[in-house]
Each structure stands twice: as structure tokens, then as C-alpha cells.
PDB file of C-alpha atoms in Angstrom:
ATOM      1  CA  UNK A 145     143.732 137.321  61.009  1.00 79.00           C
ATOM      2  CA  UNK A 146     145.963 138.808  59.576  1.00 95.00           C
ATOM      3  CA  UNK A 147     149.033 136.978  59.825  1.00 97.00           C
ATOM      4  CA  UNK A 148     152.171 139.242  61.058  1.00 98.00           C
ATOM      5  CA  UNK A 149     155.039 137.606  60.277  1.00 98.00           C
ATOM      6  CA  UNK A 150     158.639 139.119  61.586  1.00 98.00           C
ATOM      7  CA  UNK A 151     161.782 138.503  60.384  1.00 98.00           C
ATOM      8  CA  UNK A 152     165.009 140.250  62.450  1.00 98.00           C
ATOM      9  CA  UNK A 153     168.469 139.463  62.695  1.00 98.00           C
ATOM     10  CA  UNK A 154     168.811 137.592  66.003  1.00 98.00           C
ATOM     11  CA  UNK A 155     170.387 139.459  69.560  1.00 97.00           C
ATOM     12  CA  UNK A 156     167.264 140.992  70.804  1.00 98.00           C
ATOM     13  CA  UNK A 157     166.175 139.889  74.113  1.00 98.00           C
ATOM     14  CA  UNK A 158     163.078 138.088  74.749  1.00 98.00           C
ATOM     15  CA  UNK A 159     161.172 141.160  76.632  1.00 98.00           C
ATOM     16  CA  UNK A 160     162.173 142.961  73.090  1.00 98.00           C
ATOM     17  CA  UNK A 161     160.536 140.345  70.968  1.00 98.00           C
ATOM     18  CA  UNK A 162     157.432 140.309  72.999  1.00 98.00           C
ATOM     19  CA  UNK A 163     157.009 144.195  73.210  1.00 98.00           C
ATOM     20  CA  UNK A 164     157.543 144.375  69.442  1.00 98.00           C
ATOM     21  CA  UNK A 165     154.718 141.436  68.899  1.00 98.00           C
ATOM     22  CA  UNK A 166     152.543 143.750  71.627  1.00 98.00           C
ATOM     23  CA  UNK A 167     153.060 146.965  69.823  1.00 98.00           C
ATOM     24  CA  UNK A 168     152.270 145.259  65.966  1.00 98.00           C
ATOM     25  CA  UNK A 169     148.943 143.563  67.739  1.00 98.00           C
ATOM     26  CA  UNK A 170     147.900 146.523  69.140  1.00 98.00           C
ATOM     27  CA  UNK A 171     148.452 148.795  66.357  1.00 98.00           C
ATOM     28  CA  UNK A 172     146.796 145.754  63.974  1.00 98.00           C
ATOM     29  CA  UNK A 173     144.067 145.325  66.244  1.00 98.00           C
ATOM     30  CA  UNK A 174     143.080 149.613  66.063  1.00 98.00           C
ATOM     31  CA  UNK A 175     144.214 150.158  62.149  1.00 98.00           C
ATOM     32  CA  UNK A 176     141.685 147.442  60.938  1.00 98.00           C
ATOM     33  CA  UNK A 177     139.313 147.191  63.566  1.00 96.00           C
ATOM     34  CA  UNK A 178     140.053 143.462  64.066  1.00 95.00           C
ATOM     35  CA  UNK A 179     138.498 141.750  66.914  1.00 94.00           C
ATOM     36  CA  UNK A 180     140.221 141.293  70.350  1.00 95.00           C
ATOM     37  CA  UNK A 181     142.063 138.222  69.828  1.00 94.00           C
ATOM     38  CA  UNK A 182     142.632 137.698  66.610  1.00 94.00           C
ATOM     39  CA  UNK A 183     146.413 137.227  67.140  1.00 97.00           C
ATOM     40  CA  UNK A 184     148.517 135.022  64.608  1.00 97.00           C
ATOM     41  CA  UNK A 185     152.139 136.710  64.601  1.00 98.00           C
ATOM     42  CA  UNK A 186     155.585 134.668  63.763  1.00 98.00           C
ATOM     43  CA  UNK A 187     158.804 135.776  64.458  1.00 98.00           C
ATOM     44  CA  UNK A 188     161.876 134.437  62.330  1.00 98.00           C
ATOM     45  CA  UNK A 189     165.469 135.551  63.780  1.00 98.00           C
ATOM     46  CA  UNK A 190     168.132 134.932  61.110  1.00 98.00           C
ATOM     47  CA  UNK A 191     172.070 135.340  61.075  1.00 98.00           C
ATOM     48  CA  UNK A 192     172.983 139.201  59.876  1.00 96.00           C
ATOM     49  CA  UNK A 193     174.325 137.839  56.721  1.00 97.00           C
ATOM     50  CA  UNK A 194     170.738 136.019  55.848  1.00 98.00           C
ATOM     51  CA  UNK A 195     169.133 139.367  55.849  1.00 97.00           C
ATOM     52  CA  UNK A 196     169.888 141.858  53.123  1.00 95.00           C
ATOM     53  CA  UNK A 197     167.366 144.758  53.001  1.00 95.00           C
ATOM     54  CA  UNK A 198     168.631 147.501  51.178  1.00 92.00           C
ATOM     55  CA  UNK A 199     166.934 150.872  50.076  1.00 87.00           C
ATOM     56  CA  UNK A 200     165.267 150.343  46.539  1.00 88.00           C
ATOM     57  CA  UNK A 201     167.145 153.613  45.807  1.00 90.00           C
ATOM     58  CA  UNK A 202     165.370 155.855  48.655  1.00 93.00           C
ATOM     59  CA  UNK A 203     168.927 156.486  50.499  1.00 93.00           C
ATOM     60  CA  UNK A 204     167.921 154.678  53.494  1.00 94.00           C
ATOM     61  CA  UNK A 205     170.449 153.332  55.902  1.00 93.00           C
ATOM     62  CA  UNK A 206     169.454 150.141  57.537  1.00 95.00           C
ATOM     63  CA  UNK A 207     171.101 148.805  60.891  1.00 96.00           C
ATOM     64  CA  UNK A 208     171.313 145.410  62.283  1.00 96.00           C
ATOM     65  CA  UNK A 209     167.927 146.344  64.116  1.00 97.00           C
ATOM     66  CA  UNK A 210     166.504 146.334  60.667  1.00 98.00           C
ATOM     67  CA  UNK A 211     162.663 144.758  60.960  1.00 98.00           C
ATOM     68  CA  UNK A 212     160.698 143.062  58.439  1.00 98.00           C
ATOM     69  CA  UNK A 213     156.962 142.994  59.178  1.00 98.00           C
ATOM     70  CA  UNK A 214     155.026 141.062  56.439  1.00 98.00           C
ATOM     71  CA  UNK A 215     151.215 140.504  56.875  1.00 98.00           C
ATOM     72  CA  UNK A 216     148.725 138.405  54.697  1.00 98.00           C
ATOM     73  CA  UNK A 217     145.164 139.980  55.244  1.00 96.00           C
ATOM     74  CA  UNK A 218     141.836 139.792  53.348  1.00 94.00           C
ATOM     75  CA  UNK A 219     141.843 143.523  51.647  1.00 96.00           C
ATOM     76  CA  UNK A 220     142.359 146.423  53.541  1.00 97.00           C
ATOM     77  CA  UNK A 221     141.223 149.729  52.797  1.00 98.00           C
ATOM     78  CA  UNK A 222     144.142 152.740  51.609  1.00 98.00           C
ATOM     79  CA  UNK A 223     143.332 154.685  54.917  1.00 98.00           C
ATOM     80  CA  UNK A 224     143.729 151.425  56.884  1.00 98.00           C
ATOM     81  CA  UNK A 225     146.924 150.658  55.399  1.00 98.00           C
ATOM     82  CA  UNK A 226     148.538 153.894  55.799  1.00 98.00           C
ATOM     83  CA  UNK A 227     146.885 154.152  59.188  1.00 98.00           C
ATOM     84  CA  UNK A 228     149.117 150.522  60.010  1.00 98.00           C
ATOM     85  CA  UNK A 229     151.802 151.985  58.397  1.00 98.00           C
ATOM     86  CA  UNK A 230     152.280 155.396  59.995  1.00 98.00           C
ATOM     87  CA  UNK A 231     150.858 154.246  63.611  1.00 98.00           C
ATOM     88  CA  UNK A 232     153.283 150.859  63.872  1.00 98.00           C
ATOM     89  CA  UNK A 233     156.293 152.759  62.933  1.00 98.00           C
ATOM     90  CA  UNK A 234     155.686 155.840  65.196  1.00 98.00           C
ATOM     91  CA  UNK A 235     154.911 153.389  68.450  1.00 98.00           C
ATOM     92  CA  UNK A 236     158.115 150.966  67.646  1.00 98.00           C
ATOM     93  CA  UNK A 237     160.170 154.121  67.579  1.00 98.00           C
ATOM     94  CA  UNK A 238     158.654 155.939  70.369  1.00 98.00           C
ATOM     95  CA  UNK A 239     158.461 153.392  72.754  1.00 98.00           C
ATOM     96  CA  UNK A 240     160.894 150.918  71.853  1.00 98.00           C
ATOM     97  CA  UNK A 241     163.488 153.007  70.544  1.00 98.00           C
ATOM     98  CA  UNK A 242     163.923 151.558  67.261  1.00 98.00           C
ATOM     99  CA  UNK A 243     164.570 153.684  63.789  1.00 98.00           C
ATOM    100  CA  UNK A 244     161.985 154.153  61.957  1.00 98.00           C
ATOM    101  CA  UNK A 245     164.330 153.885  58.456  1.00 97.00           C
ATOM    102  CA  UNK A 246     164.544 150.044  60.054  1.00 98.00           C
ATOM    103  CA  UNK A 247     161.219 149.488  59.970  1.00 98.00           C
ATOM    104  CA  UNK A 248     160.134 148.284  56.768  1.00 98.00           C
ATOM    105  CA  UNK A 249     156.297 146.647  55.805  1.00 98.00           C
ATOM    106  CA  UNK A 250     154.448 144.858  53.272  1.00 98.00           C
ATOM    107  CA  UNK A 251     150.975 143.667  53.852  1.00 98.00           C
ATOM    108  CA  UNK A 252     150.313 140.576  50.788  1.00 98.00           C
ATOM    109  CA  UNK A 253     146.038 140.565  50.705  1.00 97.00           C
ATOM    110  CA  UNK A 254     144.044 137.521  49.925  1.00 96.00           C
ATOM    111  CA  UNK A 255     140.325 136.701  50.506  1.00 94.00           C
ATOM    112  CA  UNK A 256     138.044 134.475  52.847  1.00 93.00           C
ATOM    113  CA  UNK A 257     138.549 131.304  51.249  1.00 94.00           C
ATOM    114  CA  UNK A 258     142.294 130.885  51.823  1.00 94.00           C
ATOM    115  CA  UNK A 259     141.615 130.733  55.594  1.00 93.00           C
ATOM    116  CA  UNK A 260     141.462 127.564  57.559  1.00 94.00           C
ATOM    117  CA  UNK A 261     142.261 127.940  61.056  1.00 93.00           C
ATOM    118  CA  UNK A 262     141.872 124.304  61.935  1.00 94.00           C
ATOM    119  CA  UNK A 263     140.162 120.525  61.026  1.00 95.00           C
ATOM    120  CA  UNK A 264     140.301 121.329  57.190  1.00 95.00           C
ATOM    121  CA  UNK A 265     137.520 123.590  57.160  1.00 95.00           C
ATOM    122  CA  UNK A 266     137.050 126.946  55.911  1.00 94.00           C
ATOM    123  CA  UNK A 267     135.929 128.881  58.677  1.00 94.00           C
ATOM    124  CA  UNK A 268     135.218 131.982  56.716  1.00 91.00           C
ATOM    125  CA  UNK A 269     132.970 130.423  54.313  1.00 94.00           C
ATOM    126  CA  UNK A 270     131.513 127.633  56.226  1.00 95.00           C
ATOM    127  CA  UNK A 271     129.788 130.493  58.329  1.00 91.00           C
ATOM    128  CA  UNK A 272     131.684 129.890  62.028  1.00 94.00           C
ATOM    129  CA  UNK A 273     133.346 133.270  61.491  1.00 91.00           C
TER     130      UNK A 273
END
């Protein structure tokens, strides 16, 4: 936990898709010292016309390579964020080539109890994590 979920506008290749889930675990994993693997990431590839992620205002120019990483986490700390933030963009640029004004990120918190990971039970509160 957390969840990463990614939507993109479909045309990357596989061995994209699975560096970009490699780099957002990794960076996860180091930002908010999550255990090795706790890895729950989606990816959801739409048509370009499904996708509209404009700029709020900021001036930013988005491409077809746009990314949309969302992430439902118990609460993070501000340094932690920003730390996710700073370090997934810099890595998805620098190794995988992609714009960092096409990387965008929202992390949605909750707490223990809305985790179930499987049978019903609440594995948070229930005391098996």
C-alpha cells in the first residue's frame, strides 16, 4: 500500500509500461519507506480523446505522453510527499525520457481501516499487518 494507479493514452510499448511501473515502485518504495513488496499499481490506457488534462492556468503544455499517477495512501508526511513528487518526476524524465510538464500526481490519503487486502478482513486493524 499505497495504491498507484496510471492512467495514459494508449501506444506505449509493453517494456515502457513496465519501466514506468518499476520507476513509480521504486521511487514509492524510498519516499515513504514502504516495505519491499508492497506493490499494488494499475495501469488504465485510454483513447487520446478520453484524456483531457489541461494546465489549471500554470501554462503547461501537455503531449500525448501525458501521465496521470494517482495514489490512495494512509497519510503521508509534507517531506514525503514532495520527496515522491520531485524524485518520480526527475527518474521518469531522466531515464525514460518523458517530460516532466507530462507528469502530473495526486496522492488521495485515507486511514487503516479502509484496507482489506483479502477474505473480508481488515488486515490493518485485525493486527496481521
Amino acid at each position: 500500500m499505497p495504491i498507484i494507479k496510471i492512467d495514459m493514452i494508449k501506444g506505449r510499448t509493453k517494456e515502457q509500461i513496465k519501466a514506468i511501473l518499476d520507476v513509480s515502485y521504486e521511487v514509492m518504495l524510498d519516499a515513504f519507506d514502504a516495505p519491499e513488496g508492497d506493490r499494488y499499481q494499475i495501469v488504465t490506457q485510454h483513447e487520446d480523446y478520453e484524456m483531457a488534462i489541461l494546465d489549471t492556468g500554470l501554462g503547461v503544455e501537455r503531449t500525448d505522453e501525458v501521465l496521470v499517477f494517482t495514489l490512495i495512501s494512509r497519510p503521508r508526511t509534507k517531506d514525503q510527499k514532495t520527496t515522491f513528487y520531485h524524485n518520480l518526476v526527475s527518474r521518469l524524465n531522466d531515464e525514460l525520457n518523458i517530460r516532466k510538464e507530462d507528469i502530473m500526481i495526486s496522492l488521495v490519503e485515507n486511514t487503516d481501516e479502509n484496507w482489506s487486502f483479502f477474505n473480508g478482513e481488515a488486515q490493518f486493524l485485525n493486527g496481521d499487518l
